[in-house]
Amino acid sequence: MRSWRQRRRVSQLDLAIEADVSSRHVSFLETGRARPSREMVMRLAEELEVPLRHRNRLLVAAGFAPVFPEREVRAPEMESVRLALDKILAGHEPYPALVVDANWDLVAANAAAAMFMAGAPAELLTEPVNVMRLSLHPDAMGGRLVNLPEVRAHLLHQLRRQAEMSGSGRLAELHDELAAYTYPGVDLNVVRAPGPADILIPLRIRDGDRVLSMFTTIATFGTPVDVTVSELAIETFWPNDEETAAAFR
């Protein structure tokens, strides 16, 4: 609990106020001088925005059984979730859309998303396919990004922050792996500053003799109580100009 509080940069007093308990009680819980109830673990975890997977671990550490189930996406109980994902992916065509888990491993994608995998080495397309690795690998999309320094800086910052906020060692290792990629002839330190007309940092990808420009949105499920569902994210790609829209159509 202390590590999660420190990760969120919250003091014992601030956490106590938000959870409506005394700071002395929070201190006693962190040092093991007091044993929390299941309800107290759940309340503190909620205030600290601890991911459901780690809330289960907190409950086990406190001597309670996990309360949040973790089902496979293909499980019969997940049919409504699968139908929703399929409808979103299909409805977004002709533009690319994909679903990833907490580790940025690919869960599902529509037909248009195949462009991101074109020309990638076979080892990058072996399950689980990691979308972040595919995006920055120099032999995959990383070698096709016209504005690689800007996109790389943004993705690495995003990945590092996610690793810090989630406490995921796997994401931290992935960040270090991607940060070590080299791109001959590309100066990664030259990042163009946004101009007055810029709204978003687009993905500018070479596709044959043309350059496709896109931006993305990311959506998650609201009020999840299943670990798997809580970790799913839907990323949709949108054309940034009419030439890109026409190319996809």
mmCIF file of C-alpha atoms in Angstrom:
data_model
loop_
_atom_site.group_PDB
_atom_site.id
_atom_site.type_symbol
_atom_site.label_atom_id
_atom_site.label_comp_id
_atom_site.label_asym_id
_atom_site.label_seq_id
_atom_site.Cartn_x
_atom_site.Cartn_y
_atom_site.Cartn_z
ATOM 1 C CA MET A 1 0.000 0.000 0.000
ATOM 2 C CA ARG A 2 2.854 2.356 0.807
ATOM 3 C CA SER A 3 4.432 1.787 -2.602
ATOM 4 C CA TRP A 4 1.172 2.620 -4.369
ATOM 5 C CA ARG A 5 0.704 5.742 -2.257
ATOM 6 C CA GLN A 6 4.235 6.883 -3.057
ATOM 7 C CA ARG A 7 3.777 6.059 -6.730
ATOM 8 C CA ARG A 8 0.737 8.336 -6.765
ATOM 9 C CA ARG A 9 2.689 11.014 -4.843
ATOM 10 C CA VAL A 10 0.038 11.166 -2.122
ATOM 11 C CA SER A 11 0.846 11.769 1.553
ATOM 12 C CA GLN A 12 -0.598 9.644 4.339
ATOM 13 C CA LEU A 13 -2.643 12.646 5.451
ATOM 14 C CA ASP A 14 -4.070 13.284 1.993
ATOM 15 C CA LEU A 15 -4.974 9.612 1.556
ATOM 16 C CA ALA A 16 -6.574 9.532 5.000
ATOM 17 C CA ILE A 17 -8.694 12.581 4.216
ATOM 18 C CA GLU A 18 -9.884 11.159 0.923
ATOM 19 C CA ALA A 19 -10.656 7.757 2.467
ATOM 20 C CA ASP A 20 -12.299 9.342 5.532
ATOM 21 C CA VAL A 21 -9.978 7.660 8.045
ATOM 22 C CA SER A 22 -7.249 8.956 10.346
ATOM 23 C CA SER A 23 -3.710 9.386 9.096
ATOM 24 C CA ARG A 24 -2.631 7.395 12.169
ATOM 25 C CA HIS A 25 -4.670 4.438 10.912
ATOM 26 C CA VAL A 26 -3.109 4.684 7.448
ATOM 27 C CA SER A 27 0.332 4.736 9.067
ATOM 28 C CA PHE A 28 -0.507 1.682 11.183
ATOM 29 C CA LEU A 29 -1.735 -0.198 8.115
ATOM 30 C CA GLU A 30 1.439 0.549 6.175
ATOM 31 C CA THR A 31 3.706 -0.555 9.006
ATOM 32 C CA GLY A 32 1.665 -3.663 9.822
ATOM 33 C CA ARG A 33 0.641 -2.461 13.280
ATOM 34 C CA ALA A 34 -3.011 -2.713 12.259
ATOM 35 C CA ARG A 35 -4.802 -5.206 10.031
ATOM 36 C CA PRO A 36 -7.194 -3.737 7.466
ATOM 37 C CA SER A 37 -10.680 -4.991 6.748
ATOM 38 C CA ARG A 38 -11.541 -6.036 3.213
ATOM 39 C CA GLU A 39 -13.609 -2.865 2.883
ATOM 40 C CA MET A 40 -10.660 -0.717 3.965
ATOM 41 C CA VAL A 41 -8.365 -2.323 1.393
ATOM 42 C CA MET A 42 -10.958 -1.702 -1.309
ATOM 43 C CA ARG A 43 -11.506 1.899 -0.206
ATOM 44 C CA LEU A 44 -7.819 2.806 -0.122
ATOM 45 C CA ALA A 45 -7.172 1.050 -3.430
ATOM 46 C CA GLU A 46 -10.023 2.986 -5.015
ATOM 47 C CA GLU A 47 -8.659 6.313 -3.769
ATOM 48 C CA LEU A 48 -5.191 5.431 -5.087
ATOM 49 C CA GLU A 49 -6.618 4.265 -8.431
ATOM 50 C CA VAL A 50 -4.835 0.936 -8.115
ATOM 51 C CA PRO A 51 -5.470 -1.270 -11.188
ATOM 52 C CA LEU A 52 -7.862 -4.173 -10.557
ATOM 53 C CA ARG A 53 -5.113 -6.763 -11.033
ATOM 54 C CA HIS A 54 -3.117 -5.169 -8.223
ATOM 55 C CA ARG A 55 -6.183 -4.697 -6.033
ATOM 56 C CA ASN A 56 -6.503 -8.473 -6.019
ATOM 57 C CA ARG A 57 -2.878 -8.713 -4.898
ATOM 58 C CA LEU A 58 -3.469 -6.179 -2.121
ATOM 59 C CA LEU A 59 -6.424 -8.230 -0.912
ATOM 60 C CA VAL A 60 -4.339 -11.413 -0.891
ATOM 61 C CA ALA A 61 -1.544 -9.621 0.980
ATOM 62 C CA ALA A 62 -4.109 -8.553 3.584
ATOM 63 C CA GLY A 63 -5.363 -12.133 3.979
ATOM 64 C CA PHE A 64 -8.479 -11.957 1.798
ATOM 65 C CA ALA A 65 -9.531 -13.732 -1.369
ATOM 66 C CA PRO A 66 -9.391 -11.786 -4.664
ATOM 67 C CA VAL A 67 -12.732 -10.278 -5.672
ATOM 68 C CA PHE A 68 -12.112 -9.236 -9.283
ATOM 69 C CA PRO A 69 -12.344 -12.109 -11.790
ATOM 70 C CA GLU A 70 -9.988 -12.415 -14.745
ATOM 71 C CA ARG A 71 -11.536 -14.086 -17.780
ATOM 72 C CA GLU A 72 -10.085 -14.806 -21.203
ATOM 73 C CA VAL A 73 -11.469 -12.593 -23.957
ATOM 74 C CA ARG A 74 -12.699 -15.780 -25.674
ATOM 75 C CA ALA A 75 -14.578 -16.978 -22.564
ATOM 76 C CA PRO A 76 -18.355 -17.462 -23.001
ATOM 77 C CA GLU A 77 -19.056 -14.867 -20.288
ATOM 78 C CA MET A 78 -17.221 -12.260 -22.388
ATOM 79 C CA GLU A 79 -19.534 -12.535 -25.396
ATOM 80 C CA SER A 80 -21.061 -9.081 -24.865
ATOM 81 C CA VAL A 81 -17.587 -7.532 -24.691
ATOM 82 C CA ARG A 82 -16.474 -9.357 -27.849
ATOM 83 C CA LEU A 83 -19.590 -8.225 -29.704
ATOM 84 C CA ALA A 84 -18.940 -4.621 -28.665
ATOM 85 C CA LEU A 85 -15.316 -4.820 -29.794
ATOM 86 C CA ASP A 86 -16.246 -6.420 -33.105
ATOM 87 C CA LYS A 87 -18.861 -3.750 -33.764
ATOM 88 C CA ILE A 88 -16.441 -0.919 -32.999
ATOM 89 C CA LEU A 89 -13.664 -2.395 -35.138
ATOM 90 C CA ALA A 90 -15.938 -3.123 -38.096
ATOM 91 C CA GLY A 91 -17.752 0.193 -37.764
ATOM 92 C CA HIS A 92 -14.501 2.133 -37.985
ATOM 93 C CA GLU A 93 -13.567 0.762 -41.401
ATOM 94 C CA PRO A 94 -12.210 1.779 -43.849
ATOM 95 C CA TYR A 95 -9.857 3.279 -41.253
ATOM 96 C CA PRO A 96 -7.610 1.174 -38.993
ATOM 97 C CA ALA A 97 -8.615 0.209 -35.453
ATOM 98 C CA LEU A 98 -7.181 -2.241 -32.963
ATOM 99 C CA VAL A 99 -7.588 -3.499 -29.407
ATOM 100 C CA VAL A 100 -4.636 -3.920 -27.033
ATOM 101 C CA ASP A 101 -4.190 -5.186 -23.497
ATOM 102 C CA ALA A 102 -2.251 -3.642 -20.604
ATOM 103 C CA ASN A 103 1.074 -4.713 -22.142
ATOM 104 C CA TRP A 104 0.195 -3.271 -25.561
ATOM 105 C CA ASP A 105 -0.179 -6.784 -26.946
ATOM 106 C CA LEU A 106 -2.634 -7.007 -29.842
ATOM 107 C CA VAL A 107 -6.006 -8.535 -28.934
ATOM 108 C CA ALA A 108 -7.993 -7.784 -32.105
ATOM 109 C CA ALA A 109 -7.856 -5.564 -35.189
ATOM 110 C CA ASN A 110 -9.906 -4.730 -38.250
ATOM 111 C CA ALA A 111 -8.826 -5.399 -41.823
ATOM 112 C CA ALA A 112 -7.490 -1.871 -42.376
ATOM 113 C CA ALA A 113 -4.981 -2.297 -39.544
ATOM 114 C CA ALA A 114 -3.065 -4.794 -41.682
ATOM 115 C CA MET A 115 -1.156 -1.823 -43.139
ATOM 116 C CA PHE A 116 0.724 -1.480 -39.847
ATOM 117 C CA MET A 117 2.100 -5.005 -40.209
ATOM 118 C CA ALA A 118 3.052 -4.823 -43.873
ATOM 119 C CA GLY A 119 6.687 -5.724 -44.381
ATOM 120 C CA ALA A 120 7.356 -6.396 -40.691
ATOM 121 C CA PRO A 121 9.716 -9.300 -39.837
ATOM 122 C CA ALA A 122 8.032 -12.584 -38.976
ATOM 123 C CA GLU A 123 9.314 -12.491 -35.390
ATOM 124 C CA LEU A 124 7.381 -9.270 -34.757
ATOM 125 C CA LEU A 125 4.180 -10.880 -36.040
ATOM 126 C CA THR A 126 4.420 -13.945 -33.806
ATOM 127 C CA GLU A 127 1.804 -13.904 -31.041
ATOM 128 C CA PRO A 128 1.637 -12.014 -28.851
ATOM 129 C CA VAL A 129 2.147 -9.158 -31.323
ATOM 130 C CA ASN A 130 3.233 -6.093 -29.383
ATOM 131 C CA VAL A 131 1.878 -2.919 -30.943
ATOM 132 C CA MET A 132 4.455 -0.619 -29.340
ATOM 133 C CA ARG A 133 7.315 -2.795 -30.574
ATOM 134 C CA LEU A 134 5.747 -2.952 -34.029
ATOM 135 C CA SER A 135 5.331 0.847 -34.042
ATOM 136 C CA LEU A 136 8.966 1.699 -33.288
ATOM 137 C CA HIS A 137 11.015 -1.238 -34.570
ATOM 138 C CA PRO A 138 13.318 0.028 -37.339
ATOM 139 C CA ASP A 139 12.386 -2.957 -39.538
ATOM 140 C CA ALA A 140 8.675 -2.337 -39.071
ATOM 141 C CA MET A 141 6.695 0.905 -38.749
ATOM 142 C CA GLY A 142 9.647 2.671 -37.155
ATOM 143 C CA GLY A 143 11.412 2.539 -40.493
ATOM 144 C CA ARG A 144 8.383 3.978 -42.304
ATOM 145 C CA LEU A 145 7.546 6.894 -40.004
ATOM 146 C CA VAL A 146 8.358 10.189 -41.706
ATOM 147 C CA ASN A 147 8.175 12.058 -38.385
ATOM 148 C CA LEU A 148 9.862 9.346 -36.334
ATOM 149 C CA PRO A 149 11.570 11.613 -33.734
ATOM 150 C CA GLU A 150 8.275 13.254 -32.691
ATOM 151 C CA VAL A 151 6.266 10.024 -32.599
ATOM 152 C CA ARG A 152 9.036 8.107 -30.839
ATOM 153 C CA ALA A 153 9.403 10.757 -28.131
ATOM 154 C CA HIS A 154 5.650 10.748 -27.511
ATOM 155 C CA LEU A 155 5.309 6.943 -27.394
ATOM 156 C CA LEU A 156 8.314 6.469 -25.111
ATOM 157 C CA HIS A 157 7.012 9.135 -22.725
ATOM 158 C CA GLN A 158 3.590 7.474 -22.718
ATOM 159 C CA LEU A 159 5.095 4.045 -22.115
ATOM 160 C CA ARG A 160 7.363 5.240 -19.303
ATOM 161 C CA ARG A 161 4.490 6.969 -17.551
ATOM 162 C CA GLN A 162 2.269 3.895 -17.876
ATOM 163 C CA ALA A 163 5.041 1.752 -16.398
ATOM 164 C CA GLU A 164 5.400 4.128 -13.448
ATOM 165 C CA MET A 165 1.662 4.458 -12.817
ATOM 166 C CA SER A 166 0.902 0.742 -13.134
ATOM 167 C CA GLY A 167 4.010 -0.611 -11.431
ATOM 168 C CA SER A 168 4.501 -2.925 -14.415
ATOM 169 C CA GLY A 169 8.012 -4.300 -14.737
ATOM 170 C CA ARG A 170 7.142 -5.649 -18.167
ATOM 171 C CA LEU A 171 6.258 -2.185 -19.467
ATOM 172 C CA ALA A 172 9.459 -0.784 -17.968
ATOM 173 C CA GLU A 173 11.479 -3.464 -19.781
ATOM 174 C CA LEU A 174 9.594 -2.768 -23.017
ATOM 175 C CA HIS A 175 10.354 0.948 -22.683
ATOM 176 C CA ASP A 176 14.065 0.285 -22.270
ATOM 177 C CA GLU A 177 14.073 -2.083 -25.247
ATOM 178 C CA LEU A 178 12.363 0.409 -27.547
ATOM 179 C CA ALA A 179 14.497 3.321 -26.319
ATOM 180 C CA ALA A 180 17.591 1.371 -27.378
ATOM 181 C CA TYR A 181 16.499 1.008 -31.021
ATOM 182 C CA THR A 182 18.775 2.766 -33.494
ATOM 183 C CA TYR A 183 17.819 4.296 -36.827
ATOM 184 C CA PRO A 184 20.784 4.914 -39.166
ATOM 185 C CA GLY A 185 20.657 8.358 -40.722
ATOM 186 C CA VAL A 186 17.952 9.672 -38.365
ATOM 187 C CA ASP A 187 18.793 12.270 -35.725
ATOM 188 C CA LEU A 188 16.445 11.415 -32.863
ATOM 189 C CA ASN A 189 17.349 14.610 -31.032
ATOM 190 C CA VAL A 190 15.798 16.804 -33.710
ATOM 191 C CA VAL A 191 12.146 17.014 -32.714
ATOM 192 C CA ARG A 192 10.077 19.604 -34.548
ATOM 193 C CA ALA A 193 8.280 22.025 -32.274
ATOM 194 C CA PRO A 194 4.506 22.271 -32.885
ATOM 195 C CA GLY A 195 3.547 25.129 -35.170
ATOM 196 C CA PRO A 196 0.658 27.561 -34.640
ATOM 197 C CA ALA A 197 -1.573 25.569 -37.008
ATOM 198 C CA ASP A 198 -0.868 22.183 -35.348
ATOM 199 C CA ILE A 199 -3.561 20.504 -33.256
ATOM 200 C CA LEU A 200 -2.200 16.976 -32.828
ATOM 201 C CA ILE A 201 1.013 15.089 -33.528
ATOM 202 C CA PRO A 202 0.085 12.942 -36.532
ATOM 203 C CA LEU A 203 1.488 9.589 -37.549
ATOM 204 C CA ARG A 204 3.009 10.187 -40.973
ATOM 205 C CA ILE A 205 3.642 6.781 -42.494
ATOM 206 C CA ARG A 206 5.195 5.945 -45.862
ATOM 207 C CA ASP A 207 2.904 3.674 -47.838
ATOM 208 C CA GLY A 208 4.512 2.940 -51.177
ATOM 209 C CA ASP A 209 5.016 6.234 -52.992
ATOM 210 C CA ARG A 210 2.646 8.201 -50.731
ATOM 211 C CA VAL A 211 2.585 9.377 -47.130
ATOM 212 C CA LEU A 212 -0.486 8.704 -44.997
ATOM 213 C CA SER A 213 -1.172 11.118 -42.126
ATOM 214 C CA MET A 214 -3.302 9.969 -39.188
ATOM 215 C CA PHE A 215 -4.132 10.767 -35.588
ATOM 216 C CA THR A 216 -5.495 8.408 -32.965
ATOM 217 C CA THR A 217 -8.070 8.200 -30.201
ATOM 218 C CA ILE A 218 -8.053 5.660 -27.367
ATOM 219 C CA ALA A 219 -11.163 4.372 -25.578
ATOM 220 C CA THR A 220 -11.610 2.072 -22.590
ATOM 221 C CA PHE A 221 -14.588 0.325 -20.995
ATOM 222 C CA GLY A 222 -16.389 2.212 -18.248
ATOM 223 C CA THR A 223 -16.911 0.748 -14.739
ATOM 224 C CA PRO A 224 -15.141 -2.590 -15.349
ATOM 225 C CA VAL A 225 -15.040 -5.202 -12.574
ATOM 226 C CA ASP A 226 -13.186 -7.839 -14.607
ATOM 227 C CA VAL A 227 -9.389 -7.585 -14.733
ATOM 228 C CA THR A 228 -9.167 -8.371 -18.446
ATOM 229 C CA VAL A 229 -11.846 -5.850 -19.426
ATOM 230 C CA SER A 230 -10.255 -3.154 -17.263
ATOM 231 C CA GLU A 231 -6.991 -3.552 -19.174
ATOM 232 C CA LEU A 232 -8.407 -3.412 -22.724
ATOM 233 C CA ALA A 233 -7.978 -0.272 -24.816
ATOM 234 C CA ILE A 234 -9.411 0.449 -28.275
ATOM 235 C CA GLU A 235 -7.219 2.605 -30.488
ATOM 236 C CA THR A 236 -8.824 4.084 -33.576
ATOM 237 C CA PHE A 237 -6.912 5.833 -36.343
ATOM 238 C CA TRP A 238 -8.374 8.782 -38.248
ATOM 239 C CA PRO A 239 -7.225 10.483 -41.453
ATOM 240 C CA ASN A 240 -5.499 13.787 -40.847
ATOM 241 C CA ASP A 241 -6.115 15.048 -44.391
ATOM 242 C CA GLU A 242 -8.323 14.344 -47.366
ATOM 243 C CA GLU A 243 -5.528 12.573 -49.277
ATOM 244 C CA THR A 244 -5.232 9.998 -46.500
ATOM 245 C CA ALA A 245 -9.002 9.577 -46.274
ATOM 246 C CA ALA A 246 -9.198 9.012 -50.022
ATOM 247 C CA ALA A 247 -6.377 6.457 -49.884
ATOM 248 C CA PHE A 248 -8.238 4.398 -47.286
ATOM 249 C CA ARG A 249 -11.536 4.663 -49.136
#
